[in-house]
Short mmCIF file of C-alpha atoms in Angstrom, two decimals:
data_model
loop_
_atom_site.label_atom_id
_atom_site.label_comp_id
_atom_site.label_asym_id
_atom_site.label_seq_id
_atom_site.Cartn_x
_atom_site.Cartn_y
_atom_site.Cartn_z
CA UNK A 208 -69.64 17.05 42.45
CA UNK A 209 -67.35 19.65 43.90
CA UNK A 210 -67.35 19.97 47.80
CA UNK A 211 -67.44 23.46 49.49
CA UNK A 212 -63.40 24.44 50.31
CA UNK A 213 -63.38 24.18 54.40
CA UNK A 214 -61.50 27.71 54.93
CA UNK A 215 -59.83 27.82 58.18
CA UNK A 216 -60.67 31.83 59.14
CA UNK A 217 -64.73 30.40 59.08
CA UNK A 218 -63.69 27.38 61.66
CA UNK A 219 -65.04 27.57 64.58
CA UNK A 220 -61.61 25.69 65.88
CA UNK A 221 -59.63 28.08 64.85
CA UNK A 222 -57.09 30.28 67.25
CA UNK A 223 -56.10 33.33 65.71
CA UNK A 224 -52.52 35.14 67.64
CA UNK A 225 -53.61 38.54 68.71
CA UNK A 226 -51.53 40.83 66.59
CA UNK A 227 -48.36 42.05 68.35
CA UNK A 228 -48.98 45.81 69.98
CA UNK A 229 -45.38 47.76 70.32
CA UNK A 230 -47.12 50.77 72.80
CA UNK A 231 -49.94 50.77 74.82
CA UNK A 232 -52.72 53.03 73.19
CA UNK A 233 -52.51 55.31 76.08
CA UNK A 234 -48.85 55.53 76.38
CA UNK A 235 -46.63 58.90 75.55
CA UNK A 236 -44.40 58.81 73.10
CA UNK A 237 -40.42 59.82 74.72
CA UNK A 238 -37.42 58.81 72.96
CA UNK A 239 -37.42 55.98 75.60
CA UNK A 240 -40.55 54.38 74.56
CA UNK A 241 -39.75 54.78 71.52
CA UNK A 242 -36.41 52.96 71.62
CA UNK A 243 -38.18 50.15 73.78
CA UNK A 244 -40.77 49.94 71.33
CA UNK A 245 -38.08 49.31 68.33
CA UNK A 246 -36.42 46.69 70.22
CA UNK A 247 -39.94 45.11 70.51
CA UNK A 248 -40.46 45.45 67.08
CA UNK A 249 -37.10 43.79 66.26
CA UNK A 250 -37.80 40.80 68.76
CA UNK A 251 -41.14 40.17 67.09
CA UNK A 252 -39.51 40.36 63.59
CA UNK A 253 -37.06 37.05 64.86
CA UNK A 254 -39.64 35.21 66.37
CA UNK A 255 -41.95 35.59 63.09
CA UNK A 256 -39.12 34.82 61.33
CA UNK A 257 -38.12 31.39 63.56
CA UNK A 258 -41.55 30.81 63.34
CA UNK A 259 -42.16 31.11 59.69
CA UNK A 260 -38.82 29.02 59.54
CA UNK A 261 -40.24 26.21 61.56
CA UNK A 262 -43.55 25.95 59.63
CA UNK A 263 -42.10 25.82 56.52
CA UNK A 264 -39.51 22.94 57.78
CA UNK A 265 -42.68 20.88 59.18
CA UNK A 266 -40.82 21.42 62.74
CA UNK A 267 -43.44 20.71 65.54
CA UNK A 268 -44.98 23.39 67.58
CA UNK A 269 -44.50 22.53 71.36
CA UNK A 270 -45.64 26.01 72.17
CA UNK A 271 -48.60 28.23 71.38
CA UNK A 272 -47.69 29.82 68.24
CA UNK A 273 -47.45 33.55 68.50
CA UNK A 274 -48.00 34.47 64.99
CA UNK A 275 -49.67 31.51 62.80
CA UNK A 276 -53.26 30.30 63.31
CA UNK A 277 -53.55 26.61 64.91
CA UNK A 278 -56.81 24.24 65.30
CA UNK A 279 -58.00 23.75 68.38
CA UNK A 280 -59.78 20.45 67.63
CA UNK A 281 -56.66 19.20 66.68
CA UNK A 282 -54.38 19.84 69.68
CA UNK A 283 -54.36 18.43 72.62
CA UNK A 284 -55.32 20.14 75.93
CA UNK A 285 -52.89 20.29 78.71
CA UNK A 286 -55.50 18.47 80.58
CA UNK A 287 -55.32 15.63 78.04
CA UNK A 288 -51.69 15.42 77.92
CA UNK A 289 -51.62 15.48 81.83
CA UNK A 290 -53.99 12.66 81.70
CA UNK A 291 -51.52 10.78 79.13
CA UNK A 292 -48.51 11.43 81.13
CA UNK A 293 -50.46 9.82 84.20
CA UNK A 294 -50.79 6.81 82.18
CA UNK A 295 -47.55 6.69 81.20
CA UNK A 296 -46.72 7.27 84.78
CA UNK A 297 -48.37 3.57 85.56
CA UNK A 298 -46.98 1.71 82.87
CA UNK A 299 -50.04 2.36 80.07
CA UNK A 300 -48.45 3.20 76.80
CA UNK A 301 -51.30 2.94 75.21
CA UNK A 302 -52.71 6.60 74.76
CA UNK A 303 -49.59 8.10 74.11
CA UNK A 304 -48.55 5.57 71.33
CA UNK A 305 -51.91 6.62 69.82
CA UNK A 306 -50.88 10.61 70.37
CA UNK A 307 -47.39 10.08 68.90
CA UNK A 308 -48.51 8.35 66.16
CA UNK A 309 -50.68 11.26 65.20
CA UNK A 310 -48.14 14.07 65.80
CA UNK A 311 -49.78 15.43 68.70
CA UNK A 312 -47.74 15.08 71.46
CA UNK A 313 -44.57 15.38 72.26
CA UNK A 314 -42.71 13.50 75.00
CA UNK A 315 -39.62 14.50 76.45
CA UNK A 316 -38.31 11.30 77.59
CA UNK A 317 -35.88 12.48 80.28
CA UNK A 318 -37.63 14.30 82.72
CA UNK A 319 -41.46 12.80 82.18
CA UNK A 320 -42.68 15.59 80.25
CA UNK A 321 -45.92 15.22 77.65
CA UNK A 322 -46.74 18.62 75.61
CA UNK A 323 -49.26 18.84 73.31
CA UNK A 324 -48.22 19.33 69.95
CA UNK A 325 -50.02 22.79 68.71
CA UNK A 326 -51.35 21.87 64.86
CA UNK A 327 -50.56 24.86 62.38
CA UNK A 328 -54.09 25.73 60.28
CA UNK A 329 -51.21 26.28 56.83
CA UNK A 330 -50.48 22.14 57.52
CA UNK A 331 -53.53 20.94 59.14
CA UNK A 332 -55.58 22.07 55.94
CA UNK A 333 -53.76 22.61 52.62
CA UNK A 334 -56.05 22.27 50.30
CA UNK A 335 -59.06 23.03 52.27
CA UNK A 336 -60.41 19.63 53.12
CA UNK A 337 -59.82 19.57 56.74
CA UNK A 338 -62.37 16.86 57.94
CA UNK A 339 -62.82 18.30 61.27
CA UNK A 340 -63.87 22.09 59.74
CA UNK A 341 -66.80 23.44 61.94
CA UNK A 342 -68.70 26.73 60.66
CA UNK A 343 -68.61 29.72 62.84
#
């Protein structure tokens, strides 16, 4: 027997970017704004395209991404990493071990930091299996 295909856009754990805006719906359009607006456009176009470049590489996510859809189940709050790095802070190595050992976290071992690894939806679920899939 076949089980239903978990779909990420129907989980409830899903975080979906808001989709770049380049004016303001009020604003007037001068050659200015215009110009400005462009120059947006053009950032946005290399940050898709670093992003898109470091999902298809498998490169961790120590960031909210700004244009791919990641789980919230399956990254950590900054409460939780906050709460690892505490441990860490008194010699319990145990939580973050656990964390690393998943891919959620990320420590930077130089100045103390622990971020929270954000988990892509495209490598979390490929083939629409994801075990922690929650309907909407």
């Amino acid at each position: 027997m076949n089980t239903p295909l978990r779909l990420c856009a129907f989980c409830l754990y899903q975080v979906q970017p808001p989709p770049p805006q380049p004016f303001a719906p009020t604003s007037r359009r001068s050659g200015g704004i215009t110009e400005s607006g462009n120059n947006q456009q053009e950032d946005q176009f290399a940050k898709r395209k670093v992003e898109e470049g470091r999902v298809g590489e498998g490169y961790p996510f120590d960031s909210e991404p700004e244009f791919f859809p990641w789980c919230r189940k399956l990254t950590m709050t900054k409460e939780e990493t906050g709460r690892i790095r505490k441990e860490l802070m008194v010699g319990n190595d145990a939580a973050a071990r656990e964390a690393l050992a998943k891919d959620r976290i990320i420590i930077d071992y130089a100045n103390g930091s622990v971020l929270p690894i954000y988990v892509i939806c495209a490598r979390a679920n490929p083939d629409g299996r994801c075990a922690d899939f929650q309907q909407r």
